[in-house]
Short mmCIF file of C-alpha atoms in Angstrom, two decimals:
data_model
loop_
_atom_site.label_atom_id
_atom_site.label_comp_id
_atom_site.label_asym_id
_atom_site.label_seq_id
_atom_site.Cartn_x
_atom_site.Cartn_y
_atom_site.Cartn_z
CA MET A 1 -9.17 -49.20 -74.21
CA ARG A 2 -10.81 -46.99 -76.72
CA GLU A 3 -10.29 -43.12 -76.55
CA THR A 4 -13.57 -41.50 -75.58
CA ASN A 5 -15.36 -39.45 -78.29
CA PRO A 6 -14.16 -35.49 -77.99
CA ILE A 7 -17.71 -34.31 -77.68
CA ILE A 8 -18.60 -36.76 -74.64
CA ARG A 9 -15.40 -35.50 -73.08
CA PHE A 10 -16.72 -31.87 -73.54
CA VAL A 11 -20.06 -32.59 -72.13
CA THR A 12 -18.60 -34.39 -69.38
CA ALA A 13 -16.36 -31.41 -68.44
CA ILE A 14 -19.09 -28.95 -68.54
CA VAL A 15 -21.43 -31.11 -66.38
CA ALA A 16 -18.58 -31.38 -63.83
CA VAL A 17 -18.31 -27.34 -63.80
CA LEU A 18 -21.77 -27.04 -63.07
CA LEU A 19 -21.99 -29.65 -60.43
CA CYS A 20 -19.21 -27.77 -58.64
CA LEU A 21 -21.26 -24.25 -58.89
CA LEU A 22 -24.10 -26.19 -57.50
CA THR A 23 -22.34 -27.34 -54.55
CA ALA A 24 -20.63 -24.10 -53.73
CA THR A 25 -24.13 -22.48 -53.81
CA ALA A 26 -25.59 -25.04 -51.54
CA ALA A 27 -22.57 -24.74 -49.34
CA VAL A 28 -23.40 -21.02 -48.44
CA ALA A 29 -24.82 -20.53 -44.88
CA ALA A 30 -28.54 -20.73 -44.40
CA PRO A 31 -30.40 -17.64 -44.19
CA GLY A 32 -30.09 -15.44 -40.99
CA PRO A 33 -32.89 -14.90 -38.59
CA ASP A 34 -35.88 -13.21 -39.62
CA ASN A 35 -38.45 -13.43 -36.71
CA ASP A 36 -40.66 -10.89 -38.24
CA PRO A 37 -44.48 -12.14 -39.15
CA ASP A 38 -46.10 -11.30 -42.18
CA ASP A 39 -46.48 -7.96 -43.06
CA VAL A 40 -49.46 -5.96 -41.65
CA THR A 41 -50.38 -3.17 -43.75
CA GLY A 42 -49.56 0.12 -42.28
CA VAL A 43 -48.97 3.81 -43.02
CA GLY A 44 -46.18 5.79 -43.87
CA ASP A 45 -43.30 3.35 -44.53
CA LEU A 46 -41.63 5.41 -47.14
CA ALA A 47 -44.08 3.79 -49.63
CA ASP A 48 -44.25 7.12 -51.36
CA VAL A 49 -40.40 7.26 -51.65
CA THR A 50 -39.51 3.98 -52.65
CA GLY A 51 -42.19 3.49 -55.37
CA LEU A 52 -40.00 6.45 -57.30
CA LEU A 53 -36.38 5.02 -57.01
CA ASP A 54 -36.29 2.48 -59.97
CA VAL A 55 -38.38 3.89 -62.70
CA ALA A 56 -36.86 3.06 -65.89
CA GLY A 57 -34.76 5.99 -67.54
CA LEU A 58 -34.27 7.97 -64.51
CA PRO A 59 -30.81 9.64 -64.36
CA ASP A 60 -28.46 8.93 -61.89
CA VAL A 61 -28.03 12.10 -59.36
CA ALA A 62 -25.41 14.51 -60.72
CA GLY A 63 -22.23 14.51 -58.75
CA VAL A 64 -23.31 11.34 -56.41
CA PRO A 65 -21.44 8.34 -57.90
CA ASP A 66 -21.82 4.71 -56.73
CA VAL A 67 -18.30 4.71 -55.57
CA ALA A 68 -16.78 7.68 -53.93
CA ASP A 69 -14.55 9.06 -51.45
CA PRO A 70 -15.55 9.51 -47.71
CA PRO A 71 -17.00 12.83 -46.67
CA ARG A 72 -15.27 15.05 -44.62
CA GLY A 73 -16.27 15.66 -41.12
CA GLU A 74 -17.10 12.05 -40.22
CA PHE A 75 -16.95 11.07 -36.39
CA PRO A 76 -13.43 9.67 -35.69
CA ASP A 77 -13.11 6.48 -34.32
CA GLU A 78 -11.69 7.98 -31.27
CA ALA A 79 -15.35 8.95 -30.31
CA LEU A 80 -16.23 5.27 -29.99
CA ASN A 81 -12.73 4.37 -28.56
CA GLY A 82 -12.69 6.75 -25.85
CA SER A 83 -16.25 6.28 -24.58
CA GLN A 84 -17.18 4.79 -21.03
CA ASN A 85 -19.63 2.25 -20.05
CA ASP A 86 -22.71 4.34 -19.64
CA ALA A 87 -24.76 1.64 -18.44
CA THR A 88 -26.18 3.81 -15.52
CA GLY A 89 -25.61 7.01 -16.88
CA SER A 90 -28.19 9.37 -18.18
CA SER A 91 -28.71 9.96 -21.90
CA SER A 92 -28.20 13.76 -21.53
CA ALA A 93 -25.02 13.25 -19.85
CA ALA A 94 -23.86 11.11 -22.84
CA ALA A 95 -24.92 13.97 -25.13
CA ALA A 96 -23.52 16.66 -23.21
CA LEU A 97 -19.99 14.86 -23.51
CA GLY A 98 -20.29 14.61 -27.34
CA ARG A 99 -19.81 10.90 -27.12
CA PRO A 100 -22.03 7.83 -28.16
CA ARG A 101 -23.77 6.06 -24.99
CA ILE A 102 -22.36 2.78 -24.74
CA PHE A 103 -23.83 -0.13 -23.06
CA SER A 104 -22.43 -3.71 -22.34
CA GLY A 105 -24.86 -6.26 -21.32
CA TRP A 106 -27.91 -8.05 -22.38
CA GLY A 107 -30.54 -7.00 -24.78
CA PHE A 108 -33.23 -8.23 -26.63
CA ASP A 109 -35.10 -7.30 -29.94
CA THR A 110 -38.77 -7.92 -30.65
CA CYS A 111 -40.99 -7.02 -33.54
CA HIS A 112 -43.77 -5.29 -31.77
CA THR A 113 -42.75 -2.66 -29.32
CA PRO A 114 -43.94 -3.74 -26.20
CA THR A 115 -46.00 -1.49 -23.43
CA THR A 116 -44.38 0.32 -20.82
CA ARG A 117 -46.03 -1.74 -18.26
CA THR A 118 -44.32 -4.69 -19.93
CA MET A 119 -41.17 -3.10 -20.04
CA ARG A 120 -41.47 -2.01 -16.38
CA ALA A 121 -42.14 -5.92 -15.67
CA TRP A 122 -39.08 -6.89 -17.48
CA LEU A 123 -36.94 -5.09 -15.29
CA HIS A 124 -37.01 -8.29 -13.37
CA SER A 125 -34.83 -9.77 -15.91
CA ASP A 126 -31.09 -9.65 -16.75
CA TYR A 127 -31.87 -7.58 -19.97
CA ARG A 128 -31.36 -3.84 -19.96
CA ALA A 129 -31.21 -3.09 -23.71
CA VAL A 130 -34.17 -3.37 -26.15
CA GLY A 131 -34.12 -3.22 -29.99
CA VAL A 132 -37.33 -1.41 -31.61
CA TYR A 133 -37.93 -1.71 -35.30
CA TYR A 134 -39.05 1.98 -35.61
CA ALA A 135 -39.17 2.41 -39.40
CA GLY A 136 -38.57 1.08 -42.90
CA PRO A 137 -40.17 0.22 -46.01
CA ALA A 138 -39.39 -3.47 -45.54
CA ARG A 139 -40.26 -3.56 -41.76
CA ALA A 140 -42.92 -6.47 -41.17
CA CYS A 141 -44.50 -4.93 -37.97
CA ARG A 142 -45.39 -1.72 -39.36
CA LYS A 143 -48.24 -0.91 -36.94
CA GLN A 144 -46.35 0.15 -33.72
CA PRO A 145 -49.03 1.54 -31.48
CA HIS A 146 -47.03 1.96 -28.57
CA LEU A 147 -43.83 3.17 -29.91
CA THR A 148 -44.08 7.00 -29.49
CA ARG A 149 -41.84 9.61 -28.39
CA GLY A 150 -43.35 9.24 -25.11
CA TRP A 151 -42.49 5.43 -24.87
CA VAL A 152 -39.03 6.12 -25.70
CA ARG A 153 -38.63 8.66 -23.15
CA SER A 154 -40.50 6.39 -20.56
CA ALA A 155 -38.10 3.18 -21.57
CA ASP A 156 -34.96 5.60 -21.09
CA ARG A 157 -36.04 6.85 -17.37
CA MET A 158 -36.66 3.21 -16.45
CA GLY A 159 -33.18 2.43 -17.29
CA TRP A 160 -33.71 0.62 -20.70
CA HIS A 161 -31.16 1.35 -23.45
CA VAL A 162 -32.88 1.66 -26.80
CA LEU A 163 -31.43 0.25 -30.25
CA PRO A 164 -33.32 1.85 -32.91
CA ILE A 165 -33.60 -0.74 -36.00
CA TYR A 166 -34.45 0.63 -39.50
CA VAL A 167 -35.43 -2.13 -41.85
CA GLY A 168 -34.67 -0.88 -45.11
CA SER A 169 -34.66 -2.30 -48.69
CA GLN A 170 -33.36 -5.46 -49.00
CA SER A 171 -30.56 -7.26 -51.11
CA PRO A 172 -31.95 -8.12 -54.63
CA CYS A 173 -30.85 -11.83 -53.90
CA ALA A 174 -32.45 -11.68 -50.37
CA PHE A 175 -33.54 -15.15 -49.13
CA SER A 176 -36.59 -14.37 -47.62
CA LYS A 177 -39.53 -14.02 -49.97
CA ALA A 178 -41.07 -11.26 -47.90
CA LYS A 179 -37.90 -9.31 -47.92
CA ARG A 180 -37.64 -9.82 -51.90
CA LYS A 181 -40.86 -7.70 -52.14
CA HIS A 182 -38.54 -4.66 -51.14
CA ARG A 183 -35.64 -5.14 -53.18
CA ILE A 184 -32.81 -2.75 -53.46
CA SER A 185 -32.79 -1.32 -56.95
CA ARG A 186 -29.75 -2.48 -59.37
CA ARG A 187 -29.80 0.52 -61.23
CA HIS A 188 -29.83 3.25 -58.57
CA PRO A 189 -28.79 1.61 -55.36
CA TRP A 190 -26.96 4.66 -54.48
CA ARG A 191 -29.91 7.22 -54.64
CA GLN A 192 -32.27 4.63 -52.75
CA GLY A 193 -29.84 4.14 -49.74
CA THR A 194 -29.80 8.13 -49.74
CA ALA A 195 -33.22 8.60 -49.82
CA GLU A 196 -33.86 6.03 -47.13
CA ALA A 197 -31.13 7.32 -44.84
CA ARG A 198 -33.07 10.66 -44.91
CA ASP A 199 -36.30 8.82 -43.96
CA ALA A 200 -34.11 6.91 -41.03
CA VAL A 201 -32.69 10.25 -39.80
CA SER A 202 -36.33 12.06 -39.91
CA ARG A 203 -38.04 9.27 -38.13
CA ALA A 204 -35.22 8.59 -35.65
CA ALA A 205 -35.57 12.75 -34.77
CA GLY A 206 -39.19 12.46 -34.63
CA LEU A 207 -39.22 9.73 -31.82
CA GLY A 208 -36.56 11.75 -29.63
CA PHE A 209 -33.46 9.85 -30.97
CA ALA A 210 -30.71 12.62 -30.68
CA PRO A 211 -27.38 13.01 -32.63
CA ARG A 212 -24.83 10.30 -31.88
CA SER A 213 -27.41 7.71 -31.46
CA PRO A 214 -26.76 4.38 -33.42
CA LEU A 215 -29.24 3.71 -36.03
CA TYR A 216 -29.13 0.08 -37.11
CA LEU A 217 -29.98 -0.85 -40.68
CA ASP A 218 -31.68 -4.32 -40.83
CA MET A 219 -30.42 -6.31 -43.90
CA GLU A 220 -31.63 -9.79 -43.65
CA ALA A 221 -29.55 -12.73 -45.13
CA TYR A 222 -28.73 -12.63 -48.78
CA SER A 223 -26.73 -14.54 -51.32
CA VAL A 224 -22.90 -13.34 -51.35
CA THR A 225 -22.00 -15.80 -54.28
CA ARG A 226 -22.61 -13.28 -57.26
CA ALA A 227 -21.71 -9.69 -57.93
CA ARG A 228 -25.30 -8.83 -59.03
CA CYS A 229 -26.30 -9.50 -55.50
CA THR A 230 -23.41 -7.68 -53.73
CA THR A 231 -22.81 -4.94 -55.77
CA PRO A 232 -26.08 -3.01 -55.44
CA THR A 233 -26.39 -4.21 -51.78
CA LEU A 234 -22.93 -2.51 -50.82
CA SER A 235 -23.60 0.37 -52.80
CA PHE A 236 -27.05 1.14 -50.87
CA VAL A 237 -25.53 0.35 -47.43
CA ARG A 238 -22.53 2.73 -48.37
CA ALA A 239 -24.95 5.49 -49.41
CA TRP A 240 -27.30 4.82 -46.24
CA ASN A 241 -23.90 4.89 -43.96
CA ARG A 242 -22.72 8.13 -45.54
CA HIS A 243 -25.85 10.12 -45.20
CA VAL A 244 -26.62 9.13 -41.79
CA ARG A 245 -23.33 9.82 -40.50
CA ALA A 246 -23.24 13.09 -42.16
CA ALA A 247 -26.71 14.06 -40.15
CA GLY A 248 -24.88 13.30 -36.70
CA TYR A 249 -25.94 9.71 -36.26
CA LEU A 250 -24.21 6.71 -36.15
CA PRO A 251 -24.68 3.92 -38.76
CA GLY A 252 -24.83 0.49 -37.45
CA PHE A 253 -25.49 -2.67 -39.67
CA TYR A 254 -27.29 -5.94 -38.68
CA SER A 255 -27.11 -9.02 -40.77
CA SER A 256 -26.31 -12.84 -40.69
CA SER A 257 -22.72 -13.31 -40.19
CA ASP A 258 -22.30 -15.59 -43.31
CA SER A 259 -23.93 -12.80 -45.80
CA GLY A 260 -24.02 -9.16 -44.72
CA ILE A 261 -21.51 -9.10 -42.27
CA ALA A 262 -19.19 -11.24 -44.35
CA GLN A 263 -19.36 -8.78 -47.33
CA MET A 264 -18.94 -5.91 -44.82
CA SER A 265 -15.70 -7.29 -43.31
CA ARG A 266 -14.41 -8.11 -46.65
CA ALA A 267 -15.07 -4.59 -47.98
CA ARG A 268 -13.55 -2.97 -44.84
CA ALA A 269 -10.41 -5.06 -45.45
CA ALA A 270 -10.23 -3.76 -48.91
CA GLY A 271 -10.18 -0.22 -47.57
CA ILE A 272 -13.83 0.79 -49.12
CA PRO A 273 -14.90 3.90 -47.30
CA ASP A 274 -18.56 4.53 -45.88
CA MET A 275 -18.34 1.27 -43.74
CA PRO A 276 -20.86 1.19 -40.49
CA SER A 277 -19.77 2.35 -37.41
CA VAL A 278 -21.24 -0.72 -35.68
CA ILE A 279 -21.73 -4.38 -36.29
CA TRP A 280 -24.82 -6.51 -35.29
CA PHE A 281 -23.96 -10.07 -36.42
CA ALA A 282 -26.46 -12.68 -36.14
CA ARG A 283 -25.03 -16.15 -35.66
CA TRP A 284 -27.19 -18.65 -33.36
CA ARG A 285 -26.46 -21.69 -31.42
CA VAL A 286 -23.29 -20.41 -30.48
CA PRO A 287 -22.25 -19.17 -26.91
CA PRO A 288 -22.98 -15.51 -26.62
CA THR A 289 -19.96 -13.20 -27.30
CA VAL A 290 -18.95 -10.30 -29.12
CA HIS A 291 -15.17 -11.24 -29.49
CA ARG A 292 -15.21 -14.74 -31.26
CA GLU A 293 -16.90 -13.85 -34.52
CA PRO A 294 -14.94 -15.96 -37.26
CA MET A 295 -16.13 -13.29 -40.17
CA LEU A 296 -14.71 -10.68 -38.18
CA SER A 297 -10.93 -9.93 -37.68
CA PRO A 298 -10.23 -9.26 -34.16
CA GLY A 299 -9.47 -5.94 -34.30
CA ALA A 300 -12.42 -4.88 -36.48
CA TRP A 301 -15.09 -2.89 -35.09
CA GLN A 302 -13.41 -2.86 -31.72
CA PRO A 303 -13.90 -1.59 -29.01
CA HIS A 304 -17.58 -0.92 -28.05
CA ARG A 305 -19.05 -1.58 -31.62
CA ARG A 306 -20.36 -5.12 -31.73
CA ILE A 307 -23.51 -6.85 -30.97
CA HIS A 308 -24.04 -10.46 -31.17
CA GLN A 309 -27.60 -12.00 -31.82
CA TYR A 310 -26.88 -15.34 -30.55
CA SER A 311 -30.37 -16.79 -30.35
CA GLY A 312 -34.00 -16.05 -31.71
CA ASN A 313 -37.60 -16.85 -31.84
CA VAL A 314 -38.03 -17.66 -28.31
CA LYS A 315 -40.80 -17.05 -25.86
CA GLU A 316 -39.69 -15.63 -22.33
CA ARG A 317 -41.53 -14.49 -19.53
CA HIS A 318 -40.39 -11.85 -16.67
CA GLY A 319 -42.57 -10.10 -14.02
CA GLY A 320 -45.66 -12.23 -15.41
CA ARG A 321 -45.47 -10.70 -19.17
CA GLN A 322 -44.42 -12.77 -21.89
CA LEU A 323 -42.64 -11.95 -25.17
CA HIS A 324 -41.36 -13.55 -28.21
CA ILE A 325 -37.86 -12.12 -28.49
CA ASP A 326 -34.39 -12.64 -30.15
CA ARG A 327 -31.43 -12.29 -27.63
CA ASN A 328 -28.33 -10.54 -27.85
CA ARG A 329 -25.11 -9.84 -26.10
CA MET A 330 -23.89 -6.23 -26.50
CA ASP A 331 -20.95 -3.93 -26.20
CA ALA A 332 -22.22 -1.03 -28.34
CA PRO A 333 -23.85 2.34 -28.67
CA VAL A 334 -27.24 2.70 -27.60
CA ALA A 335 -29.71 5.81 -28.25
CA ILE A 336 -29.39 9.07 -26.67
CA VAL A 337 -32.83 10.34 -25.99
CA SER A 338 -33.47 13.68 -26.21
CA GLY A 339 -35.68 15.78 -23.56
#
């Protein structure tokens, strides 16, 4: 057989490599759940801060590099490891003990915070924890007329365990088009994460979430195959975690198992500091469990540090009241409510 022309061999090799790359990209898991409806124009969701973070020529903050050692005075792991299930105890009791408040059981999250009447009706369900989207520049349901300090206090007194969710800026490679409107800066991710953490803490305190409460950063699914996607995302998350922790709160992290959770798991295994204290992973259409997530090693974020969102975009009715929710199985910290 006649030998193939060298140019043809070279072109064939290039095509083969490109096909491999395309196949690998397609094999990345589908985007995680993002059940928020279209953004509704609202007020006060950090627009004044995020607009200043990615200005050309803006210098880095002196003394705050994108990779740094963990700060002194972090909450030790023993604070979580030694906690007891406080499913029926009061928030004030948990705060007095100086430990996070732990709940093990069923929870749901929903884009718009329900009324107190609906929360009372849903006491007929098996759920006893509720995730509320309380702030963040990428929050879809910005108008939250029911989410007030009084609502938080009422829900707590009814026996609900609140999960405060902050929808911060999203990965530059977010799969959701809506979330790509609020991208993490590739130039200054650490500064941006720090600024949004300050906002998260301030707004949490304003609603009555006391220190030792978890604040869950919502990072919707994104590509983890390129450094240009993962490097600024990790820097942003680490800065957010560091400031939230330094302010006395527990930094939690929500994402799709095959994107954000996979990246945090790899970073933890590599010994990178400023990791989340609690992991909330989304993997749908599997049995609800906090212990058998393949992206997490068995001893990672244990005990009392995991939430599994196992189903979403479903409608449920309890006590005559219907909600559109995501379902969660949890063994993790919940908010401590002041006052």
